[in-house]
Short mmCIF file of C-alpha atoms and ligand atoms in Angstrom, two decimals:
data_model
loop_
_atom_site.label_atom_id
_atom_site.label_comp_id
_atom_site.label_asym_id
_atom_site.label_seq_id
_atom_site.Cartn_x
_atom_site.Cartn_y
_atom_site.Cartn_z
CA UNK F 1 -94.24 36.02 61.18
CA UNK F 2 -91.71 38.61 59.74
CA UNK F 3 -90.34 40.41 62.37
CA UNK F 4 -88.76 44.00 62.55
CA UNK F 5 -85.26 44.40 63.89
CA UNK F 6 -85.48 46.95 66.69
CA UNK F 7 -81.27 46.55 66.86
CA UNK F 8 -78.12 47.71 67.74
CA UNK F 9 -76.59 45.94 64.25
CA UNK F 10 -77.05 44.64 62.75
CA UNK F 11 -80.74 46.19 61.92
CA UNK F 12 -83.29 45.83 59.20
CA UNK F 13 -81.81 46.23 55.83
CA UNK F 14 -83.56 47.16 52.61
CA UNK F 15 -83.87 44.15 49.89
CA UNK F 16 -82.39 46.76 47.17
CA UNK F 17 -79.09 46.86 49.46
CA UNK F 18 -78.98 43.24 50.57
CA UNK F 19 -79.62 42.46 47.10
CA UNK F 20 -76.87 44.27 45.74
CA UNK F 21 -74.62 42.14 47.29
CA UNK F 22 -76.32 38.96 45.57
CA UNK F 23 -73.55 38.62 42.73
CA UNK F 24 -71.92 36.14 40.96
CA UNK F 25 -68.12 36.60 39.21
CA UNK F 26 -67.76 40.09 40.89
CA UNK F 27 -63.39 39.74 40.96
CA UNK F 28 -61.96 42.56 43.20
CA UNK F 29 -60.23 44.21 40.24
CA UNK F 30 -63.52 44.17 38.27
CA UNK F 31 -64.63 47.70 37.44
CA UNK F 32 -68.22 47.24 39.12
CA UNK F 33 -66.45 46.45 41.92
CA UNK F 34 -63.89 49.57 42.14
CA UNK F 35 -66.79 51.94 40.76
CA UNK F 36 -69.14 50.95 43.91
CA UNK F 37 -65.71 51.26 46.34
CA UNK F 38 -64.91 54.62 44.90
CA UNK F 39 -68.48 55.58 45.20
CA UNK F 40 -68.69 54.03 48.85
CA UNK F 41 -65.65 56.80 49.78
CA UNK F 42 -67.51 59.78 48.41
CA UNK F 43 -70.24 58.66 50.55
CA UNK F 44 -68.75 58.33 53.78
CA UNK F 45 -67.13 62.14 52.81
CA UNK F 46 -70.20 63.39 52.44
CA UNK F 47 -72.11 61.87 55.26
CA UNK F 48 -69.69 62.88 57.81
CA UNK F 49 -69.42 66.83 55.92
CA UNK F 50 -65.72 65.63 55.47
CA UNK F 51 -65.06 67.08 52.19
CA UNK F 52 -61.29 67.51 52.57
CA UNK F 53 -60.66 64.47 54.32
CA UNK F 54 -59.13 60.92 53.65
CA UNK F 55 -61.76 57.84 53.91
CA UNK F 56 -61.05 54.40 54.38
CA UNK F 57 -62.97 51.12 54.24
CA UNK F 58 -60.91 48.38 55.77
CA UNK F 59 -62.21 44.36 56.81
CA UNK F 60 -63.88 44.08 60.34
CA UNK F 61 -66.26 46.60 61.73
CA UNK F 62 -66.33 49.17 64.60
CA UNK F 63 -63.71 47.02 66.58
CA UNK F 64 -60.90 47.16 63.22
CA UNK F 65 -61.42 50.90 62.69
CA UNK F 66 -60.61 51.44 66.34
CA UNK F 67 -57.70 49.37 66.71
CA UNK F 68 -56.46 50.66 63.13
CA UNK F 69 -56.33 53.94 64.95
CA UNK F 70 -52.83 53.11 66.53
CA UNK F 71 -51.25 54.10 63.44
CA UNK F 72 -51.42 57.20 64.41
CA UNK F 73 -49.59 56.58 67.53
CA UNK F 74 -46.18 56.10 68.14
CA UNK F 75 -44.11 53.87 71.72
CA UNK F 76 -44.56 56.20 74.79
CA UNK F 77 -47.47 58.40 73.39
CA UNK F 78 -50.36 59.25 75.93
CA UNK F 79 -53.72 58.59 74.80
CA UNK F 80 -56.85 59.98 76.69
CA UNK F 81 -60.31 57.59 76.76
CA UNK F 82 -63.15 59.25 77.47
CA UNK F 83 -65.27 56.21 78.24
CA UNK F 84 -69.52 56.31 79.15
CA UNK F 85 -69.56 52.99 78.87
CA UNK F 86 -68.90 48.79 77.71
CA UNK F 87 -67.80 50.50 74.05
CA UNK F 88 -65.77 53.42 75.36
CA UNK F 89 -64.15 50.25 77.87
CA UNK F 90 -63.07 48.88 74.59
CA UNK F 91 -60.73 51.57 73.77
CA UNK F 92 -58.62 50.92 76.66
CA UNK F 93 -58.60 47.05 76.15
CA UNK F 94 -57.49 48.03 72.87
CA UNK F 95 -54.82 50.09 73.37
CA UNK F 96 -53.07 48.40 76.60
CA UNK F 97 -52.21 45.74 74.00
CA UNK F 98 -49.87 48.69 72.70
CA UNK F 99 -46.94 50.34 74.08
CA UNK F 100 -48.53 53.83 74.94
CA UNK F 101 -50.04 55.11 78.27
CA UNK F 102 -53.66 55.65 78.86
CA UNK F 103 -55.70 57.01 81.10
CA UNK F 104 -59.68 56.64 81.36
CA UNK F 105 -62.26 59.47 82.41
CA UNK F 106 -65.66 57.89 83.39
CA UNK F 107 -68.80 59.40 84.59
CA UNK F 108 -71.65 57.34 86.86
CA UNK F 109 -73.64 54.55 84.78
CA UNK F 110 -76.22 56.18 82.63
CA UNK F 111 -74.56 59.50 82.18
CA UNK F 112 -71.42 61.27 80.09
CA UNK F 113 -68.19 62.68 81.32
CA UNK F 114 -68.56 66.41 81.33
CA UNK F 115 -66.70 68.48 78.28
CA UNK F 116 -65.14 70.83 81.68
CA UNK F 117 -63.63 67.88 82.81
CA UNK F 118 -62.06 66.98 79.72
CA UNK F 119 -60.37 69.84 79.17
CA UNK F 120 -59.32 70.08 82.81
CA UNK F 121 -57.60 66.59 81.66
CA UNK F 122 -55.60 67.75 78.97
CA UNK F 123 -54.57 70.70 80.26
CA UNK F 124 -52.72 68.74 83.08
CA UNK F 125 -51.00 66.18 80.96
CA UNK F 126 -50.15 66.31 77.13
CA UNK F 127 -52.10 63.85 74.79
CA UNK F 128 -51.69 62.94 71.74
CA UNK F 129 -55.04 61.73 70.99
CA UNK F 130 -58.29 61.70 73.28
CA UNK F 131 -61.03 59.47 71.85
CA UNK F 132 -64.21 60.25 72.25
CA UNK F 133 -68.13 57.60 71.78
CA UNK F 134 -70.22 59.88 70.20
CA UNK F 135 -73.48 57.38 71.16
CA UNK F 136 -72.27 54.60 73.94
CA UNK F 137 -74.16 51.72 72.58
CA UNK F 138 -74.27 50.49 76.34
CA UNK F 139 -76.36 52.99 77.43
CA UNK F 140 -77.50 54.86 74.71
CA UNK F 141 -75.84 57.99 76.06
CA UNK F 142 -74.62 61.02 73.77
CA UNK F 143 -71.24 62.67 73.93
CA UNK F 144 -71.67 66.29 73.15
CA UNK F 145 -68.54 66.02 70.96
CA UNK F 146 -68.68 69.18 69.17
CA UNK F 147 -68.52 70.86 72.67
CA UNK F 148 -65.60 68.77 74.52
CA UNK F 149 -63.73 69.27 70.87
CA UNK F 150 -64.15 72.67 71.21
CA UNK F 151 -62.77 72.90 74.56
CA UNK F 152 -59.49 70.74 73.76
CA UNK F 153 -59.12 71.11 70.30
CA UNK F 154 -55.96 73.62 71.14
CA UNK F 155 -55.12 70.94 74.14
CA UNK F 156 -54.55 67.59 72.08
CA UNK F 157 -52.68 66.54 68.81
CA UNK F 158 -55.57 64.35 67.34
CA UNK F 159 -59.25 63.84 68.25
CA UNK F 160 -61.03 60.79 67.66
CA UNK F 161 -64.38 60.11 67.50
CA UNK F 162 -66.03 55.79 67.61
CA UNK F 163 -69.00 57.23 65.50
CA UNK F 164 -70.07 53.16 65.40
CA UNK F 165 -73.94 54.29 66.73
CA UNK F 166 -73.78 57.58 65.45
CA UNK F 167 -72.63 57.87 61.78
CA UNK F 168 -75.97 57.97 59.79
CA UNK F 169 -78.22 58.94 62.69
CA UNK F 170 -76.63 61.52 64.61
CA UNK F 171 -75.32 65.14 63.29
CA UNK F 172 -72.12 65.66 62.49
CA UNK F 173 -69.51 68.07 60.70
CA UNK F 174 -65.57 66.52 60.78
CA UNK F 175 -64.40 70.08 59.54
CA UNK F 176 -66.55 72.43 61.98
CA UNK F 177 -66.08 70.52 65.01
CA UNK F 178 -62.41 69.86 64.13
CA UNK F 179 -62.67 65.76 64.32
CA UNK F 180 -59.58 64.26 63.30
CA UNK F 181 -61.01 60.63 62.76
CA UNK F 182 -64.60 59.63 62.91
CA UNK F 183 -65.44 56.11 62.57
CA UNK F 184 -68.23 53.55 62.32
CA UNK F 185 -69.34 49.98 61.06
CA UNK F 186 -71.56 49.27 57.71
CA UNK F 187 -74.29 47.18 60.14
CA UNK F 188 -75.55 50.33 62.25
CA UNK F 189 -77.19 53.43 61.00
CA UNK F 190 -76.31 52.96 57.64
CA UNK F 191 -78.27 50.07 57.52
CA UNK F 192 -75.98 47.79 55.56
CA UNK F 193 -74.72 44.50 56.51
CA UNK F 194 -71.53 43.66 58.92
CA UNK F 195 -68.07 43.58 57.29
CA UNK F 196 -66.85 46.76 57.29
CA UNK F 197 -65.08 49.23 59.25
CA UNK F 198 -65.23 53.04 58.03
CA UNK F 199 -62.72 55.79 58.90
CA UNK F 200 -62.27 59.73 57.86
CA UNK F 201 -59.45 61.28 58.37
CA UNK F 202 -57.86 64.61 58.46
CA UNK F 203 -55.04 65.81 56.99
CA UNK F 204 -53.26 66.23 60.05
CA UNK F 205 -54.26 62.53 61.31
CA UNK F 206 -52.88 61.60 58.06
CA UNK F 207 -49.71 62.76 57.75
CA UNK F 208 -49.70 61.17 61.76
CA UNK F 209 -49.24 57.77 60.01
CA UNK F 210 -45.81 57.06 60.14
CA UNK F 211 -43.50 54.30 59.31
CA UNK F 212 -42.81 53.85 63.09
CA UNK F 213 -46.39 53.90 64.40
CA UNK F 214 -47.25 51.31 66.45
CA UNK F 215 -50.20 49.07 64.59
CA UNK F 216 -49.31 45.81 63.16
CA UNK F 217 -49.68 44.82 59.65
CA UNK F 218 -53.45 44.23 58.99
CA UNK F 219 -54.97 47.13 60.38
CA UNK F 220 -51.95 49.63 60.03
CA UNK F 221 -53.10 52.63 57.61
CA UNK F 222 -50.55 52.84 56.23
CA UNK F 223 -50.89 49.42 53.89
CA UNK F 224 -54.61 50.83 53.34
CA UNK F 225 -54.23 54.32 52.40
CA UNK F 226 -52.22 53.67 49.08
CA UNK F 227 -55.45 51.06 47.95
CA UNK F 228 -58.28 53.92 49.04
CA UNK F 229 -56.39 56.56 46.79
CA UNK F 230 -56.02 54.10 43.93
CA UNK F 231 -59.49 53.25 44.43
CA UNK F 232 -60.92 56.35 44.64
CA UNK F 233 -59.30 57.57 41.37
CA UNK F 234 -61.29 54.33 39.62
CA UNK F 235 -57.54 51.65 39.61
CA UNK F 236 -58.03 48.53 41.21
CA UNK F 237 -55.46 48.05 43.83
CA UNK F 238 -54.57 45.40 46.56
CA UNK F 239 -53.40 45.23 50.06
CA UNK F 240 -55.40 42.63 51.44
CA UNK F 241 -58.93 41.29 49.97
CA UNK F 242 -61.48 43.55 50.38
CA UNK F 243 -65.73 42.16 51.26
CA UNK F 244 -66.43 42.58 48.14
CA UNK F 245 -70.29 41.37 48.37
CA UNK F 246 -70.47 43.74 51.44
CA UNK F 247 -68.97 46.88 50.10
CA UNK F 248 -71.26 46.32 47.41
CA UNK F 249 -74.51 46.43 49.81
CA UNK F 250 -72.33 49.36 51.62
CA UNK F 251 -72.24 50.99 48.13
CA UNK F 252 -76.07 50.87 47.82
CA UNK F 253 -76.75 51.76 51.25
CA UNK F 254 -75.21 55.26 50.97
CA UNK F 255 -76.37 56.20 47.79
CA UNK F 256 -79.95 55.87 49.62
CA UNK F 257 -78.79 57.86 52.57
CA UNK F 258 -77.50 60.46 49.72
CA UNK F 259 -80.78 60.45 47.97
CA UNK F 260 -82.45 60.82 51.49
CA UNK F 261 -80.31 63.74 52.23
CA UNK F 262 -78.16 63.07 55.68
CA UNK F 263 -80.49 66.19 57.44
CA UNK F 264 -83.38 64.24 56.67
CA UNK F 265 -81.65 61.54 57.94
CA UNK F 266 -80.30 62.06 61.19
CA UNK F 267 -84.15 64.14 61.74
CA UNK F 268 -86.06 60.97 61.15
CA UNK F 269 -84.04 59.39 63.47
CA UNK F 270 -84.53 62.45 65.98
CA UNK F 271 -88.63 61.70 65.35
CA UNK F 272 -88.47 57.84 65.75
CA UNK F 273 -86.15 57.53 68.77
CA UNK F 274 -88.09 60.82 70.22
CA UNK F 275 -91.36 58.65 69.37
CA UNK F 276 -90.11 55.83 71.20
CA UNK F 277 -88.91 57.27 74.39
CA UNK F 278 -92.10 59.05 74.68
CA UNK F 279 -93.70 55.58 74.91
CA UNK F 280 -91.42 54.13 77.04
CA UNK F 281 -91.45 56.97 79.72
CA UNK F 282 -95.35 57.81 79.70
CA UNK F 283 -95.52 53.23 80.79
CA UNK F 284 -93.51 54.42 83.30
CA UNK F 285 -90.37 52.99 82.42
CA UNK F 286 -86.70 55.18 83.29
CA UNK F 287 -84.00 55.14 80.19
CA UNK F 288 -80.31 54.07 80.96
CA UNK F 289 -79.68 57.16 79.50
CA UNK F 290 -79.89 59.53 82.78
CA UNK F 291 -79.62 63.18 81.05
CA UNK F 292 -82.07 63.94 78.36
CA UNK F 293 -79.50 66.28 76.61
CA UNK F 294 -77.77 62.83 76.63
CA UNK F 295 -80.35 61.03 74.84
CA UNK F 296 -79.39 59.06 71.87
CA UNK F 297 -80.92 59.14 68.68
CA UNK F 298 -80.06 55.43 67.60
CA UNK F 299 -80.35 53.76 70.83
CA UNK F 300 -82.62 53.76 73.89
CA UNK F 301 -81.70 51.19 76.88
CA UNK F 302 -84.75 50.67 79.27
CA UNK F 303 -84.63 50.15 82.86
CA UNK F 304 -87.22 47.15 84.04
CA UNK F 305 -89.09 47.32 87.15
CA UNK F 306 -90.00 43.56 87.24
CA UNK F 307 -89.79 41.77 84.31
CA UNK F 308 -86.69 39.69 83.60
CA UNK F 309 -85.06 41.32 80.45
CA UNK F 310 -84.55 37.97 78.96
CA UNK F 311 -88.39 37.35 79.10
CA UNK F 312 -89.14 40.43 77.80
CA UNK F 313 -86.76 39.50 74.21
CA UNK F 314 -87.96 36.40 74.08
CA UNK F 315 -91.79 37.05 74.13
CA UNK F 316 -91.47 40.15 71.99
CA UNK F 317 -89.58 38.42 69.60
CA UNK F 318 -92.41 35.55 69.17
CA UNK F 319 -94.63 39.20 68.84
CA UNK F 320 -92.48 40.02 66.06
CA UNK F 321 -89.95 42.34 67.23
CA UNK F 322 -86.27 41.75 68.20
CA UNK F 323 -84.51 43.81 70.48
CA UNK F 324 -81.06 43.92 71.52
CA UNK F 325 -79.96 42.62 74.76
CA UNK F 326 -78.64 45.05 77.88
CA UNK F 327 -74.74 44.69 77.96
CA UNK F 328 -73.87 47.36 81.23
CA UNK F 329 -73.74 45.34 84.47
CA UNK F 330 -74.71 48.09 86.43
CA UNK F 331 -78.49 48.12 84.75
CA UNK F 332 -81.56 45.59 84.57
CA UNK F 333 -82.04 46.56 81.00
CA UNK F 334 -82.72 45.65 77.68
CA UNK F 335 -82.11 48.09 74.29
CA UNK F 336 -84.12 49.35 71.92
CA UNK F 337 -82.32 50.47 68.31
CA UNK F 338 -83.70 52.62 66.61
CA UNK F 339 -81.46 53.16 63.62
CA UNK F 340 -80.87 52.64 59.71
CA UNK F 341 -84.19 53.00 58.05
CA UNK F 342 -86.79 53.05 61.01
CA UNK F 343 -89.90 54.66 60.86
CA UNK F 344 -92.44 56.48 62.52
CA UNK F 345 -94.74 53.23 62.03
CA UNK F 346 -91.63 51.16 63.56
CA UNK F 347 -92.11 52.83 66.85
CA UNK F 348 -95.95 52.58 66.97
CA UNK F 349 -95.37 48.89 66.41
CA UNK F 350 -92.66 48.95 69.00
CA UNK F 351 -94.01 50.54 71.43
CA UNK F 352 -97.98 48.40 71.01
CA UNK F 353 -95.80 45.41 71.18
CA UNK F 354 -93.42 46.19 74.34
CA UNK F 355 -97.04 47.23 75.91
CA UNK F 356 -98.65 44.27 76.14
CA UNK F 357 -95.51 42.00 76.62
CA UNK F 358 -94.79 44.27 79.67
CA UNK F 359 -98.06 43.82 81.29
CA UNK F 360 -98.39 39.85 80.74
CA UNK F 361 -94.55 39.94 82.47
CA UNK F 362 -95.99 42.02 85.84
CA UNK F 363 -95.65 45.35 84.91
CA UNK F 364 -97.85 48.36 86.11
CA UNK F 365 -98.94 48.73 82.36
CA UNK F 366 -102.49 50.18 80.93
CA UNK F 367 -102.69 49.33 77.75
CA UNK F 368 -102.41 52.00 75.20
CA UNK F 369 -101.05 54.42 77.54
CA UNK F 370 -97.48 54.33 76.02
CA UNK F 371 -99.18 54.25 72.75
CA UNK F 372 -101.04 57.57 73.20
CA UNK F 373 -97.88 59.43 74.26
CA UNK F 374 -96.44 57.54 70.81
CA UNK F 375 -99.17 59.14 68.78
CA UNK F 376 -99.08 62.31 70.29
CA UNK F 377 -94.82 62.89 70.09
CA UNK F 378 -95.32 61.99 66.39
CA UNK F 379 -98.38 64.35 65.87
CA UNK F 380 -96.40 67.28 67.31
CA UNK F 381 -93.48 66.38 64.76
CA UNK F 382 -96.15 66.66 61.52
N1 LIG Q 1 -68.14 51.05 69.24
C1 LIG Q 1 -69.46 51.14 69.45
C2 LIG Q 1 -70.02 52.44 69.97
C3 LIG Q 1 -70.28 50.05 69.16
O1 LIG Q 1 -71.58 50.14 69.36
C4 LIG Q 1 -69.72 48.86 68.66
C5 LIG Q 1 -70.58 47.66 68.31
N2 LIG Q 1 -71.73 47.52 68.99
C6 LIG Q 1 -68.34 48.82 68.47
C7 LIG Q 1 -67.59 49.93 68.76
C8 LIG Q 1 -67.69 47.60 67.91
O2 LIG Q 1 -68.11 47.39 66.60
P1 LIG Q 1 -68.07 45.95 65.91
O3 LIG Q 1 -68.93 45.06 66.74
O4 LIG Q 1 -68.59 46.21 64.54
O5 LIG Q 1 -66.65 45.51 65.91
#
């Protein structure tokens, strides 16, 4: 049976973007090759309404882009995590392997550290970055980001947003809400495959790479930014070897999001994660996600009564769909992802499959309940 991955990333991809990467005697200084990576930076401008700023596409993923970020920190600096969660966590693991001082603001399990109490943060202590999840894949909660930025914006050198779950699915302006870096992965809501790790930067969080930052060699900046200009302007250039096969799915990937238009975008995913929760509330079911001003638009994580989580993967999965598996100890959850190039019809599906697997496993289910609400949520969106 071909299934449908309801995923945190990677997700389902289109056959025209995994294709593209299908390519024989593509060298890295080829011009197909620098046309799609030129191409791949305009994309990520536009995408992220970044028109003045400086994108990057380095190796890795979500987990290179954030530790590339300490080249814009220097030995001694104070960094401020704003963590909801397993992926917020990461920032601090990341950055006590460097010699600047952090401290951590958390909120209860299932819900998002207040923008007041941000800014109450920073305007005890000076920091030179706070970083910010905009959608903690853990829980599915949203950051309201443009709100805490506009409450330290005057507080903090740099602000830095891990847009890993929310870049493609969630909106976002880098030059209204004054972002300094906004990052993200090519597996999530663009809907491409693994390999890469995306950055925009400001000017200002440019000219903060310096010769003395503290990043190593691989994922320092600085070695990148002189390859992204020379790129950009259509010369091949070489720090380290790019994915080639991947930017080239990357490439293809983002021209569909342009010729989607990212409004249209980030509203489908409002109408098929809206779609979805509706289902999984009216069977009864609570989201990790406490607050719904909190609720995600790429991922929903949902709380199990009964079932075993691991039961409920496995016999959904023989049903046809894969879901992704709950990753916050202080849940019995599993996640739903709803992001890259779901659909209305992917939630139906989703929610007629988790119905029935959810009453076989001892759940208080009657059948088509959750799909009614389903129907309804998407009739109200026509
Ligand atoms: N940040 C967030 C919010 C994520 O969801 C993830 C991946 N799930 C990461 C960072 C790390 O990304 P990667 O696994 O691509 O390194």
């Amino acid at each position: 049976m071909d299934k449908i991955l309801m995923h945190v990333g990677p997700v389902t991809i289109k056959d025209d973007v995994l294709l593209a990467g299908v390519k024989n005697n593509v060298g890295f200084t080829s011009k197909e090759f620098v046309d799609a990576f030129s191409s791949s930076l305009k994309g990520l401008r536009y995408i992220t309404k970044a028109k003045s700023y400086q994108p990057f596409i380095i190796p890795g993923g979500g987990t290179s882009a954030m530790e590339s970020v300490t080249s814009l920190l220097r030995k001694g600096d104070n960094v401020l995590v704003v963590s909801n969660g397993v992926f917020g966590d990461r920032w601090e693991y990341i950055l006590k392997r460097y010699p600047v001082n952090v401290d951590v603001l958390r909120p209860k399990p299932g819900y998002y550290v207040k923008p007041d109490e941000v800014k109450e943060m920073t305007e005890k202590k000076e920091y030179k970055v706070v970083t910010l999840t905009h959608v903690e894949t853990s829980t599915g909660v949203r950051e309201p980001v443009k709100e805490v930025i506009s409450k330290v914006r005057d507080n903090v050198d740099l602000t830095v947003v891990d847009g890993v779950s929310g870049m493609g699915a969630e909106e976002v302006n880098c030059e209204d809400w004054g972002i300094d870096v906004y990052l993200s992965a090519s597996q999530k809501a663009l809907g491409s495959t693994p390999g890469a790790g995306l950055l925009v930067l400001s000017d200002k969080a440019v000219n903060s790479i310096s010769e003395d930052s503290v990043a190593g060699y691989y994922l320092n900046l600085k070695n990148w930014l002189p390859v992204m200009r020379s790129m950009e302007e259509g010369k091949a250039s070489y720090f380290a070897t790019p994915p080639v096969h991947t930017i080239l799915q990357l490439s293809r990937a983002l021209a569909e999001v342009e010729k989607e238009g990212i409004d249209n975008r980030v509203r489908r995913h409002q109408v098929v994660s809206g779609a979805i929760r509706a289902g999984v509330e009216s069977m009864g079911f609570s989201t990790v996600a406490k607050l719904p001003e909190s609720y995600s638009n790429s991922v929903t994580g949902v709380e199990l009564k009964k079932a075993d989580p691991k039961k409920v993967m496995e016999m959904s999965l023989s049903e046809g769909v894969e879901f992704a598996p709950g990753v916050h100890p202080a849940f019995k959850y599993f996640r739903i992802g709803h992001m890259g190039w779901v659909t209305p019809n992917d939630a139906v599906v989703t929610i007629s499959v988790l119905e029935r697997v959810l009453k076989e496993l001892g759940e208080d289910i009657r059948l088509g309940e959750g799909l009614r609400a389903v129907q309804e949520f998407l009739d109200s969106k026509q």
